[in-house]
Every structure is written in structure tokens, then in C-alpha cells.
């Protein structure tokens, strides 16, 4: 797959807009006594960075300003904490996807002499039953109830100071960690779980250590985010119920006994617009009349998947969201697994790998898991995926397919725990010291890839709505001048300028 090194114009303009926001903050807001106004604007910048691709994957000036703002707050931490206690900070938690599952396994694979609690920074964020059960066995689940960034940061700092250490699993645009933990009166060590390692995030500068998902992620964060002390700890995997035999699973799913099943599991957005993946899926089912392509995540509510099912006479099967308890049946039925693209689903990939299913994935500029890099599972093109799929699906000889089956020892609890503990013991031992992130423009090939697969969506969220009219007008004029607003965007932003 070819990825041009030239940046698309919109990405260059997005970068220019972020630089403009920096100048606005420096000249009109930095000296303001209204701390919530300053926080709202900085959150607006973080939100724009997450929703749009620029050349930056961290912003040193943004974190510097957040950390400086923290020092203006009247932080009142507790003076004592419980030994062996950990507070995991999340923005939100989910029933599906790898983000919450990673935290659940993190807690499950820790020694019993510690305690783990969770706080969600979104006031009304629901807590999935799977997470609540694990946490309540040894700790508590908290919510931050304040809506003002300033009050929320003070609330978080006070709560977190009761724990021996803090681990961040926050959304990339959540600024509360910087505001709460950069203050000199907050003395607990902080770790940052970089679960969204392919995109911009903030919070790195207040962490003693950053946990990465891969060695490629380690190198990327050091080179382009200015991150210090980061380590790959991989994703912990626990095999699930394997009582379903493949043939029995196919019957449960209503597939013919002689069906050859190709499986893919991911949240729908990870397939992009779906069109490239669907074209490949058609080529796969055309290999033989008994080949079925089952997709867990995508649903027929979206036209691209609905039309794929119709055109393939029901051999491309978008199943939509499936409860975790039923995933075993789908995995047991699979003769081959193909990872979603343009964005892979690390956790789903590893869970299927744990069952010994042959795997294929399209290699993209986005970081590869350590266990995959250099293996036969990596494919340089869709053509290579189709060629290898033909071999796997036509060959019942499992010995020949062993090249596409991974050894996951490093992801299983014993080795994962040892690696995680080594990092924790070396770095989460002293008060966090905020540092400056050297902002470096990322590799154009990586930026170009992200620009192709991420649809820009200029942010008009809560932070923007809370800005005064003069700032809204300045931002509107700049966005309009850079031609970064479509027709609907212009109308939405114009309406937000009205005083009623």
C-alpha cells in the first residue's frame, strides 16, 4: 500500500489554525483572572486536535499552559494515603472495545494485597457491569460531579491524593489530569496508559511513566511527542471459554457445516467508510462458494454493509454489536481472522489469536503490536491478504497454517504482570514532576495516512460554547479564512455567534 509523503492542504491548514490558537491564548487569555475561561479555551484546542489531523501528536505549549494554570488553583490534597492503593482515572468506560477491557484485565492481574479503584471524570458516564464487578471486589467506583474544569480538577486532586499511585486511562482531549496533577502540592506518582497511541493526546507531561501498547509506539512518542520514560507493556490477554467446537459454533450461527468462515471484529469506525474493506471481503468470498465473511461490529444500518450483504447473497454478514458472552461462538467458528483496517483492533486481534486462529492484517503506518511485527500475518497489500487467505481457506493442514498463528506468551498474565510490575516499581515511586514536551511535526507519511482515513470535524462543543463572543468571532474569522468550514459548518458556527 502506497502512502504519499506530501501533506494534503487541509492538514497544513489545520496545523496553521492550531498555531493561531496558540497566539490567541498568549495575547488575549494567558493573563486573564478567569481560570475557567482559560481552561475552556485550552480544552477547545485539545478537542480540535482530537477531531482533526494536524502535524502534531502532542502540544508542548498546550500542556505547559495547562500545567501553569494548575498552579493557580487552590488544590487541597489529603495528607495521607492507603498503602498499595491505585486510582485509575477514566473519562468514560464502555461495554465494548479494548479500552475498558484493558483496564479490567489490568486490575484482574494484580496481586491481592493491593486495591484498585476507578474514577470517571464525566459526571454522568455509565459504569459497565463488567468493570463494576471487578472494581467493587477490592475498591470503589467514583464520579467527578463538578462541571467546571477548575472545580473538577480540585475534586480529582483531593480524591487522588488518598491513593498511593494514579494511572490515567483518559480520553485524548481530557485536560483534567494536567489541571489536577501539575500542582506542586499534589505529591502522588502518576502513570499514563497511552491507549489511543495513533492520535493526538494530552496528559503526557504530568506522568512519571507512559505505558505504550508496542515498541513502535514507544519510538513514536519519544520522537514526535517529546515523551520521556515510556515503556511497552503490551495488552494483557486471558483466553475465554473454549468449549465450543468449530462445527457446533457454525450450527449455532446458522452456517452450513462445510462453511469456511472468515471473521473480523472491531467497532464500526475502525473500518473507515467501509468501502475498501468491503471490496476486499467480496474478493475473499469469491474464492469459493462455501466461504462466509462474518463481521462483528459493523451493522446493516449503514448502507455500505447492507449492500455488501445483498450483493454477496448473504455471504458477507455484518452482525452489528455482539455481547461479549457470545463472542466465543464467533471465534470458535472462524477458520481465518482478518483485522479491521484502516484502524486495527488490538484487543480483538489478540483475543482471537489466543484461540489459535490463523490471522492476517494489513500493515499500515499505524503502530504494529510487537508480537505481529515481522510475522507472516503482516501483509503489505490487500492483494497479499487475498492470496494468503486463499491458501489458508483451501488447506485443512493446520501445520501449514502455523505461520499465521501467534505465540502470545508475553500477553498472558504471568509475563504481563512481571513486565508491568517492573515498570511500576522503577517509575511510580516519587512525586510526578511536570516537564515540557518538545513539539515536533510528525513523519509526513504517517500524517498523510491519518489525513486520508480520519474525517475532519471542526469542534463546536461545550468548550467552544462557553467562550465569550469576541473569541468566537476571532475563531470564526480564522476558520473561514482558512476555508476549514463546509457549508453546514459555517451555519453551525454562525448560529453559535448569535446572542439567543
XYZ file of C-alpha atoms in Angstrom:
500
model
C 0.000 0.000 0.000
C 1.438 3.360 -1.055
C 1.346 6.345 1.303
C 2.472 9.631 -0.295
C 4.808 11.865 1.673
C 3.103 15.093 0.549
C 0.680 16.504 3.095
C -2.873 17.272 1.967
C -3.693 21.010 2.093
C -6.331 20.592 4.837
C -3.740 19.096 7.197
C -1.378 22.032 6.671
C -4.285 24.419 7.311
C -5.272 22.545 10.475
C -1.720 22.995 11.749
C -1.869 26.714 10.917
C -5.161 27.017 12.815
C -3.647 25.403 15.937
C -0.700 27.807 15.758
C -3.233 30.646 15.501
C -4.996 29.369 18.653
C -1.670 29.452 20.476
C -1.220 33.126 19.562
C -4.786 33.928 20.659
C -4.215 32.315 24.043
C -0.876 34.089 24.556
C -2.165 37.538 23.636
C -5.733 37.521 24.974
C -6.171 34.860 27.644
C -2.942 33.937 29.413
C -3.133 36.820 31.887
C -6.884 36.538 32.467
C -8.087 36.088 36.042
C -10.966 33.948 34.753
C -9.409 30.495 35.200
C -12.420 28.628 33.819
C -12.316 30.730 30.647
C -8.678 29.814 30.156
C -9.408 26.140 30.819
C -12.350 26.150 28.398
C -10.196 27.580 25.629
C -7.401 25.060 26.227
C -9.958 22.255 26.193
C -11.299 23.625 22.925
C -7.786 23.361 21.436
C -7.403 19.781 22.678
C -10.807 18.898 21.224
C -9.907 20.353 17.828
C -6.657 18.372 17.876
C -8.502 15.104 18.518
C -11.203 15.701 15.901
C -8.849 16.850 13.131
C -5.488 15.693 11.833
C -2.618 18.152 12.012
C 1.132 17.598 12.014
C 1.199 17.490 15.831
C 0.577 14.476 18.088
C 1.261 16.394 21.277
C 1.374 20.108 22.011
C 4.107 21.298 24.359
C 2.641 24.780 24.670
C -0.829 23.415 25.465
C 0.424 21.204 28.284
C 2.692 23.987 29.581
C -0.300 26.334 29.820
C -2.481 23.684 31.477
C 0.277 22.939 33.985
C 0.774 26.632 34.702
C -2.977 27.026 35.159
C -2.926 24.142 37.652
C -0.502 26.059 39.824
C -3.052 28.897 40.065
C -5.644 26.593 41.642
C -6.267 26.217 45.351
C -5.514 22.496 45.468
C -6.191 20.911 48.869
C -4.895 17.329 48.814
C -5.300 14.791 51.596
C -2.209 14.341 53.756
C -2.248 10.531 53.949
C -2.959 7.639 51.599
C -3.585 3.911 51.727
C -0.521 1.768 51.034
C -0.824 -0.443 47.950
C -3.799 1.510 46.595
C -4.197 2.587 42.961
C -6.695 5.012 41.460
C -7.435 4.505 37.756
C -8.718 7.695 36.111
C -11.049 7.302 33.113
C -13.101 9.830 31.172
C -15.724 7.214 30.295
C -15.971 3.416 30.290
C -17.592 1.163 27.684
C -19.193 -2.270 27.317
C -17.344 -2.891 24.056
C -13.892 -2.144 22.678
C -10.444 -2.667 24.122
C -10.105 0.490 26.233
C -12.188 -0.713 29.206
C -11.208 -4.369 28.745
C -7.544 -3.420 29.135
C -8.302 -1.805 32.498
C -10.380 -4.784 33.650
C -7.503 -7.152 32.905
C -5.013 -4.768 34.472
C -6.947 -4.981 37.743
C -7.582 -8.739 37.483
C -3.876 -9.487 37.046
C -2.603 -7.514 40.020
C -1.648 -9.121 43.384
C -4.391 -9.459 46.020
C -2.533 -7.358 48.578
C -3.336 -4.135 46.702
C -6.563 -2.288 45.995
C -7.809 -0.696 42.791
C -10.482 1.984 42.443
C -11.773 3.851 39.405
C -12.950 7.443 38.945
C -14.790 8.659 35.847
C -14.296 12.327 35.048
C -17.573 12.640 33.104
C -20.368 13.314 35.633
C -22.995 11.061 34.072
C -20.771 8.381 32.496
C -22.286 4.907 32.996
C -20.221 2.128 34.548
C -20.360 -1.198 32.660
C -21.283 -4.162 34.860
C -18.088 -5.976 33.866
C -15.947 -3.125 35.223
C -18.084 -2.549 38.324
C -17.820 -6.219 39.361
C -14.017 -6.255 39.148
C -13.520 -2.946 40.934
C -16.036 -3.427 43.728
C -14.321 -6.666 44.726
C -11.391 -4.605 46.027
C -12.099 -0.884 45.689
C -14.679 1.748 44.783
C -16.095 3.467 41.704
C -16.230 7.273 41.882
C -17.617 10.022 39.635
C -16.440 13.625 39.454
C -19.620 15.654 39.827
C -18.253 19.131 39.132
C -18.721 20.549 35.624
C -16.327 23.499 35.866
C -12.814 22.440 34.840
C -11.334 24.295 37.810
C -13.635 22.718 40.395
C -13.326 19.306 38.711
C -9.516 19.461 38.893
C -9.636 20.336 42.595
C -12.078 17.480 43.221
C -9.844 15.000 41.374
C -6.644 16.139 43.122
C -8.285 15.762 46.527
C -9.587 12.266 45.700
C -6.387 11.030 44.011
C -4.207 12.144 46.921
C -5.808 9.371 49.018
C -4.132 6.711 46.849
C -0.530 5.577 46.659
C -0.408 5.870 42.882
C -2.561 7.077 39.975
C -2.919 5.578 36.476
C -4.529 7.627 33.680
C -6.744 5.899 31.093
C -8.333 9.167 29.962
C -9.658 10.305 26.586
C -7.066 12.167 24.488
C -8.874 15.532 24.891
C -9.431 15.278 28.661
C -7.428 18.098 30.256
C -8.363 17.442 33.879
C -5.240 15.368 34.638
C -2.925 18.274 33.808
C -5.036 20.667 35.869
C -5.175 18.328 38.874
C -1.703 16.797 38.962
C 0.722 19.528 37.826
C 0.252 21.418 41.108
C 3.255 21.251 43.429
C 1.017 20.251 46.361
C -0.049 17.059 44.606
C 2.612 14.517 45.570
C 1.422 11.149 44.260
C 3.188 9.431 41.315
C 1.221 9.259 38.060
C 1.309 6.815 35.136
C -0.313 7.372 31.719
C -1.799 4.493 29.684
C -1.466 5.592 26.050
C -4.389 3.520 24.782
C -5.043 5.819 21.776
C -1.453 5.678 20.586
C -2.253 6.534 16.956
C -3.551 10.044 17.635
C -3.028 13.303 19.491
C -3.434 13.254 23.274
C -2.657 15.434 26.263
C -1.592 14.442 29.771
C 1.866 13.056 28.974
C 3.762 15.832 30.752
C 2.324 15.070 34.217
C 3.203 11.362 34.123
C 6.246 9.727 35.691
C 5.934 6.992 33.074
C 3.888 6.372 29.918
C 2.681 2.837 29.215
C 2.690 2.080 25.487
C 0.994 -0.744 23.571
C 4.021 -1.520 21.396
C 7.711 -0.772 20.871
C 6.767 1.159 17.731
C 4.533 3.298 19.958
C 7.483 3.863 22.305
C 9.638 5.181 19.460
C 6.835 7.344 18.028
C 6.066 9.010 21.362
C 9.722 9.704 22.075
C 10.372 11.153 18.629
C 7.169 13.081 17.883
C 5.513 13.686 21.258
C 8.585 14.511 23.321
C 7.620 11.855 25.880
C 10.179 10.696 28.446
C 10.214 7.384 30.325
C 7.802 5.360 28.208
C 7.710 1.572 28.022
C 5.783 -1.063 26.109
C 3.828 -3.326 28.461
C 1.684 -4.986 25.756
C -2.001 -5.808 26.295
C -2.920 -8.471 28.864
C -4.973 -11.311 27.400
C -6.973 -14.000 29.196
C -8.401 -16.771 26.962
C -12.164 -17.170 27.236
C -14.399 -20.246 27.215
C -13.224 -22.635 24.501
C -15.934 -25.270 24.961
C -17.495 -24.622 21.543
C -16.144 -26.823 18.767
C -15.941 -25.146 15.378
C -18.707 -27.199 13.748
C -21.055 -26.711 16.688
C -20.412 -22.972 16.618
C -21.260 -22.814 12.905
C -24.580 -24.551 13.591
C -25.407 -22.074 16.366
C -24.708 -19.222 13.950
C -26.839 -20.833 11.235
C -23.923 -21.509 8.851
C -23.522 -24.665 6.747
C -21.378 -27.457 8.201
C -18.900 -27.160 5.319
C -18.653 -23.353 5.616
C -15.195 -21.778 5.673
C -15.571 -18.769 7.944
C -13.533 -15.583 7.806
C -14.037 -13.360 10.869
C -13.318 -9.711 11.645
C -14.164 -7.924 14.913
C -13.958 -4.174 15.553
C -16.006 -1.123 16.391
C -17.520 0.088 13.114
C -15.481 3.298 12.849
C -12.255 1.277 12.642
C -13.254 0.200 9.116
C -13.290 3.849 7.977
C -16.043 4.355 5.423
C -16.043 0.569 4.948
C -15.655 0.658 1.179
C -12.060 -0.615 0.961
C -12.760 -3.400 3.427
C -15.939 -4.422 1.606
C -14.096 -4.649 -1.723
C -11.612 -6.999 -0.093
C -14.411 -9.024 1.548
C -16.041 -9.591 -1.841
C -12.746 -10.895 -3.211
C -12.458 -13.251 -0.237
C -15.950 -14.769 -0.556
C -15.410 -15.139 -4.303
C -12.571 -17.601 -3.577
C -15.065 -20.431 -3.051
C -18.858 -20.818 -2.768
C -18.634 -22.049 0.846
C -16.668 -19.029 2.143
C -18.553 -16.720 4.521
C -17.213 -13.415 5.856
C -18.608 -12.597 9.326
C -18.133 -9.063 10.673
C -18.795 -8.306 14.337
C -19.220 -4.561 14.891
C -20.448 -3.261 11.513
C -24.212 -3.444 11.044
C -26.663 -3.305 8.156
C -27.875 0.070 9.401
C -25.058 1.545 7.309
C -25.625 1.287 3.554
C -22.132 0.046 2.684
C -22.555 -3.058 4.859
C -26.190 -3.635 3.925
C -25.344 -3.541 0.221
C -22.380 -5.863 0.759
C -24.666 -8.457 2.335
C -27.191 -8.168 -0.509
C -24.594 -8.293 -3.296
C -22.891 -11.345 -1.779
C -26.201 -13.211 -1.356
C -25.746 -13.260 2.390
C -22.151 -14.488 2.462
C -20.836 -11.176 3.823
C -22.583 -11.000 7.203
C -22.446 -7.740 9.204
C -23.665 -8.830 12.656
C -23.577 -5.469 14.438
C -22.712 -5.334 18.108
C -22.462 -8.730 19.830
C -22.446 -9.297 23.586
C -19.047 -10.374 24.891
C -20.528 -13.630 26.216
C -21.463 -14.648 22.650
C -18.167 -13.746 21.014
C -16.818 -17.207 21.833
C -19.211 -18.752 19.309
C -17.987 -16.471 16.532
C -14.325 -17.058 17.356
C -14.816 -20.850 17.555
C -16.414 -20.847 14.093
C -13.528 -18.988 12.444
C -11.097 -20.606 10.028
C -9.334 -17.264 9.466
C -9.336 -13.834 11.086
C -8.656 -10.608 9.150
C -8.056 -7.481 11.203
C -10.056 -4.337 10.539
C -8.435 -1.548 8.568
C -7.543 1.302 8.269
C -7.571 1.044 12.093
C -6.822 -2.253 13.738
C -8.459 -3.514 16.907
C -5.573 -4.663 19.100
C -7.645 -6.379 21.781
C -9.949 -8.259 19.394
C -6.930 -9.377 17.342
C -5.199 -10.788 20.415
C -8.318 -12.430 21.813
C -8.829 -14.328 18.556
C -5.123 -15.171 18.410
C -5.424 -16.794 21.842
C -7.665 -19.451 20.282
C -5.054 -20.438 17.713
C -6.966 -18.995 14.742
C -4.801 -18.045 11.714
C -4.557 -14.262 11.410
C -3.934 -11.719 8.665
C -3.665 -7.952 8.846
C -2.867 -5.073 6.521
C 0.316 -3.302 7.539
C -0.245 0.455 7.688
C 1.794 3.348 9.115
C -0.097 2.894 12.407
C 1.933 1.043 15.023
C 2.020 -2.771 14.963
C 1.852 -4.936 18.062
C 5.256 -6.345 18.997
C 4.071 -9.940 18.580
C 2.933 -9.253 14.996
C 5.862 -7.256 13.654
C 7.838 -9.269 11.109
C 5.464 -12.242 11.184
C 3.708 -13.850 8.208
C 0.463 -12.295 9.498
C 1.602 -8.867 8.279
C 0.552 -8.137 4.685
C 1.892 -5.265 2.602
C -1.231 -5.042 0.434
C -4.819 -6.202 0.080
C -3.633 -8.454 -2.777
C -1.320 -10.240 -0.340
C -4.177 -10.692 2.146
C -6.340 -12.294 -0.563
C -3.506 -14.574 -1.720
C -2.731 -15.778 1.808
C -6.445 -16.133 2.612
C -6.802 -18.436 -0.397
C -4.031 -20.663 0.963
C -5.435 -20.805 4.490
C -9.040 -21.454 3.422
C -8.138 -24.152 0.923
C -5.747 -26.035 3.196
C -7.076 -28.153 6.066
C -3.489 -28.860 7.132
C -3.114 -26.845 10.347
C 0.641 -27.407 10.331
C 0.971 -25.391 7.134
C -1.159 -22.593 8.605
C 1.017 -22.355 11.720
C 2.903 -19.416 10.184
C -0.242 -17.356 10.700
C -0.733 -18.355 14.355
C 0.969 -16.235 17.025
C 2.747 -17.105 20.263
C 1.131 -14.838 22.860
C 3.193 -15.778 25.920
C 4.173 -12.159 26.585
C 0.487 -11.188 26.726
C -0.595 -13.845 29.223
C -0.983 -12.860 32.893
C 2.298 -14.234 34.248
C 4.653 -12.442 31.871
C 2.463 -9.343 31.574
C 2.326 -8.944 35.347
C 6.115 -9.201 35.710
C 6.691 -6.610 32.978
C 4.070 -4.248 34.377
C 5.396 -4.528 37.932
C 8.940 -3.852 36.778
C 7.874 -0.562 35.193
C 5.696 0.426 38.153
C 8.437 -0.251 40.699
C 11.030 1.709 38.730
C 8.983 4.817 37.970
C 5.940 5.166 40.230
C 7.974 5.786 43.352
C 8.179 9.578 43.629
C 6.129 12.719 43.107
C 5.470 13.478 39.467
C 7.430 16.415 38.077
C 5.739 18.085 35.091
C 8.071 18.660 32.159
C 7.988 20.428 28.801
C 7.127 18.337 25.747
C 9.189 19.245 22.706
C 6.567 19.521 19.973
C 7.880 18.028 16.728
C 5.959 17.720 13.475
C 5.371 14.045 12.746
C 6.519 11.940 9.786
C 4.588 13.203 6.725
C 3.766 9.645 5.629
C 2.064 8.929 8.958
C 0.250 12.273 8.918
C -0.829 11.705 5.331
C -2.273 8.297 6.193
C -4.205 9.703 9.153
C -5.499 12.551 6.996
C -6.869 10.064 4.465
C -8.760 7.945 6.993
C -9.919 10.495 9.583
C -12.738 12.780 8.552
C -12.218 16.332 9.830
C -14.949 17.539 12.149
C -14.244 21.034 13.433
C -15.295 21.180 17.069
C -18.184 23.307 18.281
C -18.558 21.501 21.596
C -19.077 22.678 25.156
C -15.717 24.403 25.460
C -16.430 26.499 22.355
C -19.924 27.421 23.536
C -18.537 28.722 26.820
C -16.158 31.157 25.150
C -17.042 34.865 25.038
C -18.425 36.285 21.799
C -15.191 38.112 20.888
C -13.203 34.866 20.919
C -15.876 33.007 18.972
C -15.734 35.721 16.346
C -11.938 35.570 16.078
C -12.049 31.786 15.670
C -14.881 32.000 13.141
C -12.977 34.502 11.003
C -9.806 32.389 11.039
C -11.621 29.136 10.219
C -13.487 30.853 7.411
C -10.308 32.446 6.048
C -8.576 29.046 6.002
C -11.615 27.511 4.292
C -11.828 24.857 7.019
C -15.622 25.066 7.274
C -18.055 23.411 4.919
C -21.479 24.927 4.347
C -23.018 23.194 7.368
C -20.009 24.118 9.492
C -20.340 27.786 8.607
C -24.031 27.752 9.559
C -23.386 25.934 12.837
C -20.611 28.279 13.823
C -22.575 31.350 12.742
C -25.571 30.267 14.847
C -23.283 29.896 17.845
C -22.330 33.563 17.495
C -25.915 34.707 17.965
C -26.777 36.024 21.446
C -30.025 33.985 21.671
